[in-house]
Tab-separated table of C-alpha atoms in Angstrom:
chain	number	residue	atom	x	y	z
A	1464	UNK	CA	-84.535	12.500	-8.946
A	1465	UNK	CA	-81.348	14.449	-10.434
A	1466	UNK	CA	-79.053	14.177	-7.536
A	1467	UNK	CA	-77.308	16.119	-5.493
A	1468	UNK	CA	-76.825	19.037	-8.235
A	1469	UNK	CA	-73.566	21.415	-7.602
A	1470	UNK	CA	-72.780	24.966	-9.506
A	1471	UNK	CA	-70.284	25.997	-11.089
A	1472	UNK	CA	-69.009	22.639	-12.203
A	1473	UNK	CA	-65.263	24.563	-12.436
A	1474	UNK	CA	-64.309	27.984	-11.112
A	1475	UNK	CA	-61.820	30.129	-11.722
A	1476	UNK	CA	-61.177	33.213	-9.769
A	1477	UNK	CA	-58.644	35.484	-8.337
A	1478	UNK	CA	-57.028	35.772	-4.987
A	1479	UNK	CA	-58.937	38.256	-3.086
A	1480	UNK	CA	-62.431	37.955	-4.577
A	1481	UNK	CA	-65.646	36.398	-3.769
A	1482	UNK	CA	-66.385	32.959	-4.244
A	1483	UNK	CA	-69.994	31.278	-3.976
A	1484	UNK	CA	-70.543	27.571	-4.236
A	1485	UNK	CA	-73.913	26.385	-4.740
A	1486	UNK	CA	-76.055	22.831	-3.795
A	1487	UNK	CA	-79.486	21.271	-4.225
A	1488	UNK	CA	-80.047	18.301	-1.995
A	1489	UNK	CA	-82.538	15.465	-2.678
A	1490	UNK	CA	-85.427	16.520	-2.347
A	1491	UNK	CA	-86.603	14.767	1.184
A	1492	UNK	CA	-83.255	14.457	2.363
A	1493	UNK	CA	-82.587	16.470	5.605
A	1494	UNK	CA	-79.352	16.169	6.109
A	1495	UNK	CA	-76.399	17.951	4.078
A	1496	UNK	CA	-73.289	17.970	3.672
A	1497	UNK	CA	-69.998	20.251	2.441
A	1498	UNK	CA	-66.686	18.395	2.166
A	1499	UNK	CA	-63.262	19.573	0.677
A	1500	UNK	CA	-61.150	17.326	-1.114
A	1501	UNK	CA	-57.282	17.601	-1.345
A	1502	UNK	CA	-54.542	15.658	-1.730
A	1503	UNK	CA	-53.105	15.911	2.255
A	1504	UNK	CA	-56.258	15.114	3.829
A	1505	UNK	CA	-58.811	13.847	1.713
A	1506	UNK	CA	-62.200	14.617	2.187
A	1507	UNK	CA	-62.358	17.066	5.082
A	1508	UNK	CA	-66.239	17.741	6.454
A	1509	UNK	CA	-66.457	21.812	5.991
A	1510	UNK	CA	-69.773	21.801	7.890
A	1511	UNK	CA	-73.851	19.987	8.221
A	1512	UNK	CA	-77.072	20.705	8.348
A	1513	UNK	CA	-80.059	19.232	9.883
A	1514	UNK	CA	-83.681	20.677	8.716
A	1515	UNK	CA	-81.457	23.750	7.143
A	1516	UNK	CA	-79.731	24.319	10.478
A	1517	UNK	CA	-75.785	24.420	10.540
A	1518	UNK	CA	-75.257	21.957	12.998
A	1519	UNK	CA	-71.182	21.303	13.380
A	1520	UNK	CA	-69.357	23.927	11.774
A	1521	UNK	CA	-65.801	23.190	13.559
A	1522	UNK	CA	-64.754	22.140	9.887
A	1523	UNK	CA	-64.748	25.239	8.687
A	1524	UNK	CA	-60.733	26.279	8.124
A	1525	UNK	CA	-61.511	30.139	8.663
A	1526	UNK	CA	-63.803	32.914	9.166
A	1527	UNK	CA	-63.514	33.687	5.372
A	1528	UNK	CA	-65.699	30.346	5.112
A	1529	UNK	CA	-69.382	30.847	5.134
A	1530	UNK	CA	-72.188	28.504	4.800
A	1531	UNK	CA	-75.890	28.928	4.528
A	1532	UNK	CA	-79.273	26.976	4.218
A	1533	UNK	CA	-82.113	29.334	3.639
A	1534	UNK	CA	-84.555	26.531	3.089
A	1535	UNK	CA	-85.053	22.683	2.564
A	1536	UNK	CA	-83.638	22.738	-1.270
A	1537	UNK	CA	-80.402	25.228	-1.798
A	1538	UNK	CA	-77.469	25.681	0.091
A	1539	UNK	CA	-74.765	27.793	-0.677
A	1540	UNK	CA	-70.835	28.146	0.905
A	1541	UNK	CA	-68.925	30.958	0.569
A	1542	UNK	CA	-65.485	32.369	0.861
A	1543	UNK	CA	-64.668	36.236	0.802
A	1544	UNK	CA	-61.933	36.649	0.350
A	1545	UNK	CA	-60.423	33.839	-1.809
A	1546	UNK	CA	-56.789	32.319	-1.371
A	1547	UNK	CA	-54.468	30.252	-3.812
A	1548	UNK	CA	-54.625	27.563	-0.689
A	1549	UNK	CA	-58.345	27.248	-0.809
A	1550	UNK	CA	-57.854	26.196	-4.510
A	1551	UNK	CA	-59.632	22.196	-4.007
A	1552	UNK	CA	-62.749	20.306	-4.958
A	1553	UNK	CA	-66.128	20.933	-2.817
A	1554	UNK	CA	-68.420	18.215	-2.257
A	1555	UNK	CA	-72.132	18.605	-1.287
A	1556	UNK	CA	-73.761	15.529	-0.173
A	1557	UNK	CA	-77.122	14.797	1.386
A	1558	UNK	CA	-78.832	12.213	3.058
A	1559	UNK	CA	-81.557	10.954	4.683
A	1560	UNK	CA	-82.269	10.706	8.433
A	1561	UNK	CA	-80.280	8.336	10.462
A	1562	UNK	CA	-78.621	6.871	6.920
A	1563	UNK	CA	-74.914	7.156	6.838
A	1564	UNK	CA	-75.125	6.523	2.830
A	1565	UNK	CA	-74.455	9.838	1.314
A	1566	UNK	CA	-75.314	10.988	-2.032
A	1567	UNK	CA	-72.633	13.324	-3.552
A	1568	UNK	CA	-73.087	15.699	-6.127
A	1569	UNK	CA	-70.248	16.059	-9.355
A	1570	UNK	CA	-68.281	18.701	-7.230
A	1571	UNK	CA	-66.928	22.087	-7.839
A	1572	UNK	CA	-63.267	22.340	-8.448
A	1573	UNK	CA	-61.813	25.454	-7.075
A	1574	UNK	CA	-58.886	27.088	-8.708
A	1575	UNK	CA	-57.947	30.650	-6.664
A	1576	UNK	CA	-55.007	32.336	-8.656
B	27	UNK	CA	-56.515	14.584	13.945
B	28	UNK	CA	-56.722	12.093	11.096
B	29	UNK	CA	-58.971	10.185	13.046
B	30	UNK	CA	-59.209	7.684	9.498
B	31	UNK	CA	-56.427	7.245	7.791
B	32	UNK	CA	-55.783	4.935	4.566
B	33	UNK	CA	-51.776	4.713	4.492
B	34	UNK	CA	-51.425	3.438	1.016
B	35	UNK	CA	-51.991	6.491	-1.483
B	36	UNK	CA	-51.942	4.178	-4.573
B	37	UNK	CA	-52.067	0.458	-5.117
B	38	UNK	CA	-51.854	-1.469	-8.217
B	39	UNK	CA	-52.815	-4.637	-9.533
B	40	UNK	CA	-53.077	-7.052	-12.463
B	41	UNK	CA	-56.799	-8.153	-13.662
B	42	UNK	CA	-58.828	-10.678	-12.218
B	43	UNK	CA	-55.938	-10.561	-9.088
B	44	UNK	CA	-57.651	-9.669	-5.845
B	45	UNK	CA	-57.001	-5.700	-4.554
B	46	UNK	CA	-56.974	-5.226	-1.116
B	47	UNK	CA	-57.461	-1.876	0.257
B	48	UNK	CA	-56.740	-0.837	4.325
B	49	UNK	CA	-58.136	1.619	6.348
B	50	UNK	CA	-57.257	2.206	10.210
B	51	UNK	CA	-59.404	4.317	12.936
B	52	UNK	CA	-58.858	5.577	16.097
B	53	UNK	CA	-62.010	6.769	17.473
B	54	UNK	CA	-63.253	3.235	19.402
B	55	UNK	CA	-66.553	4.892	19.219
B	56	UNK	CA	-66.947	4.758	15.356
B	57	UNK	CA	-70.109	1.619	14.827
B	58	UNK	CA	-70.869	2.136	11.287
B	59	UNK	CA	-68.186	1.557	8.272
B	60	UNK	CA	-68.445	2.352	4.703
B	61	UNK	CA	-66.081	2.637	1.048
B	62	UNK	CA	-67.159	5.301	-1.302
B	63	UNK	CA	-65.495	4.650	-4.753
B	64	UNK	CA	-64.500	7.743	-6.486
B	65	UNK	CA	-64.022	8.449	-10.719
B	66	UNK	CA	-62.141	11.463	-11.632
B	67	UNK	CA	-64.383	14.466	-12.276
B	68	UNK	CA	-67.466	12.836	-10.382
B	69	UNK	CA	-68.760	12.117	-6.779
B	70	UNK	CA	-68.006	9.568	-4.358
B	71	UNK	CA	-70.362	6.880	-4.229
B	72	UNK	CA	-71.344	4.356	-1.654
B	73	UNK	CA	-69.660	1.045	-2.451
B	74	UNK	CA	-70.280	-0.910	0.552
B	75	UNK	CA	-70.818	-0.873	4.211
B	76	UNK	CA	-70.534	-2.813	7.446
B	77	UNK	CA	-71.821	-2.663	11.054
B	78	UNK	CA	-69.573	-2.822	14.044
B	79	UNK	CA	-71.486	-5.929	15.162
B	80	UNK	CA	-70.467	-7.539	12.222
B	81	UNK	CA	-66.709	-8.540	10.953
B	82	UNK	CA	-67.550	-9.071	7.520
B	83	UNK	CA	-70.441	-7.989	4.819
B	84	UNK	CA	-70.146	-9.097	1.613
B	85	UNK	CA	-71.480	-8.085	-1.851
B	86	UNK	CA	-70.553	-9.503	-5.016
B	87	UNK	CA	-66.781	-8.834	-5.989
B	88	UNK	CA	-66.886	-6.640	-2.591
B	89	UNK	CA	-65.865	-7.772	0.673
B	90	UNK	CA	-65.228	-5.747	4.037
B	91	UNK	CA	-63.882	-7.060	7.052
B	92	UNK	CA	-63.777	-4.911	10.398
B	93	UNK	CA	-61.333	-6.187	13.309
B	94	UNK	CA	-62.414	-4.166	15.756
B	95	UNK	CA	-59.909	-4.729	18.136
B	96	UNK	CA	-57.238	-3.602	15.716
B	97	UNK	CA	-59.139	-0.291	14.585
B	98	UNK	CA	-58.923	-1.617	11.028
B	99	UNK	CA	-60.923	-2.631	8.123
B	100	UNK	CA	-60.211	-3.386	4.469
B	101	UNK	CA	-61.686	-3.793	1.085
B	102	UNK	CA	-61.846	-6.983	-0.551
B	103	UNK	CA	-62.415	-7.014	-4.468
B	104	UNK	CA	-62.341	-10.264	-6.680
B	105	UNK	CA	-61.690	-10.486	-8.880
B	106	UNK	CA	-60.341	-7.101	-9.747
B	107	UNK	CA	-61.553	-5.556	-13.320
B	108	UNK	CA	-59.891	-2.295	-15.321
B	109	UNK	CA	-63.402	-0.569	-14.516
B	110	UNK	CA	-62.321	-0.768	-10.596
B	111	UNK	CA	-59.839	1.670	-10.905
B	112	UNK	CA	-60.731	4.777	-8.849
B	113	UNK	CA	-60.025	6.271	-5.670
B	114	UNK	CA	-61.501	4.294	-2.805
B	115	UNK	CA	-62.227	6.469	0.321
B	116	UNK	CA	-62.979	4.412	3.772
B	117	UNK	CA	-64.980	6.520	6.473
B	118	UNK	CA	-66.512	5.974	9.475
B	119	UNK	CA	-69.369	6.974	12.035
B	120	UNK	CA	-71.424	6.631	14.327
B	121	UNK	CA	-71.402	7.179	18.396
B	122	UNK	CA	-70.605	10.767	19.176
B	123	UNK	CA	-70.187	11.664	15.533
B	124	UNK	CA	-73.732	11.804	15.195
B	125	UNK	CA	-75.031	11.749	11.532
B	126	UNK	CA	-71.065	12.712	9.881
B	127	UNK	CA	-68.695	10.652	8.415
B	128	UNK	CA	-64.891	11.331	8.397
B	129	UNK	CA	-63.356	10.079	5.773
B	130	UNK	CA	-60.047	8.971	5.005
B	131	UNK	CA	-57.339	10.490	2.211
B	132	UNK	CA	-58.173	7.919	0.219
B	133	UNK	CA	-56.184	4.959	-2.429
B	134	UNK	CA	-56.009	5.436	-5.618
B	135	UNK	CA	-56.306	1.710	-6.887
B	136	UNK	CA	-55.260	1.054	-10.801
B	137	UNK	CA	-56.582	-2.220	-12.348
B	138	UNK	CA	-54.176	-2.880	-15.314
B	139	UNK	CA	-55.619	-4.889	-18.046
């Protein structure tokens, strides 16, 4: 298996546009996972699913954050519209059920100008 | 609510000395500890893990130890090579937290030859 596989790998964009992260879990992993690295806080838990259902979304800083799992094998999280503060690294990570050992993709590092 | 937290931001230490990296929780309902070990430009990974019926798991170089009754647990490595230095995240779950880990800021740990 290729791993938890994350798009772009870097992204540039500027303040007031659209921004779409993208994930491909494990295949056979039901659980997964966005997290947001910064300096202040370290990796802060955006949101999860369970069988592509959001199941904790209190993560999630605003209402310009969106999150989606349309089936078992993508998920994508988006923000409309972008702010220099959201500028940070996102972190997809799946796993199986009832594991706590995670499997992170590369990241997507975030830079809103 | 930094319900982990890992006060030390960096730590550094000479080869083949032992690093020792802390992590304090405050959720007494947390049963399951881990370390993910970080390189720049890549995921986390799982390092090592530990149960809250255990106080110490070893593996290799790696040792945890959980004192429950303090809410703390650190990271054991020796001896301590260049190719440990990374950023070590602790996080915990279990209990109410269902199938999420939080995760602390992390330590950025330098190894120096």
């Amino acid at each position: 298996d290729a791993g938890v596989i994350q798009s772009p790998r870097h992204e540039v964009t500027e303040m007031g546009q659209e921004v779409t992260l993208r994930c491909k879990p494990i295949s056979g992993h039901d659980y997964l996972f966005w997290y947001r690295q910064t300096m202040m806080r370290g990796l802060e838990l955006l949101i999860y699913f369970n069988n592509n259902v959001p199941i904790d979304d209190s993560g999630m800083p605003e209402d310009r954050f969106s999150a989606k799992m349309p089936n078992a094998s993508f998920s994508t999280l988006k923000i409309q519209p972008s702010e220099p503060r959201d500028s940070a690294v996102y972190f997809c990570a799946s796993s199986e059920q009832g594991l706590y050992g995670y499997t992170f993709g590369s990241g997507t590092r975030l830079t809103v100008v | 609510d930094q319900q982990v937290k890992q006060n030390s931001p960096s730590l550094s230490v000479q080869e083949g000395r032992i690093s020792i990296l802390n992590c304090d929780y405050t959720n007494s309902m947390f049963d399951y500890f881990l370390w993910y070990k970080k390189y720049p430009a890549e995921g986390p990974t799982f390092l090592i893990s530990i149960s809250s019926i255990k106080d110490k798991n070893e593996d290799g170089r790696f040792t945890v130890f959980l004192n429950k009754s303090a809410k703390h647990l650190s990271l054991h490595i020796v001896p301590s090579q260049p190719g440990d230095s990374a950023v070590y995240f602790c996080a915990a779950g279990g209990g109410t937290s269902g199938s999420r880990l939080t995760f602390g800021e992390g330590t950025q740990l330098t190894v120096n030859p």
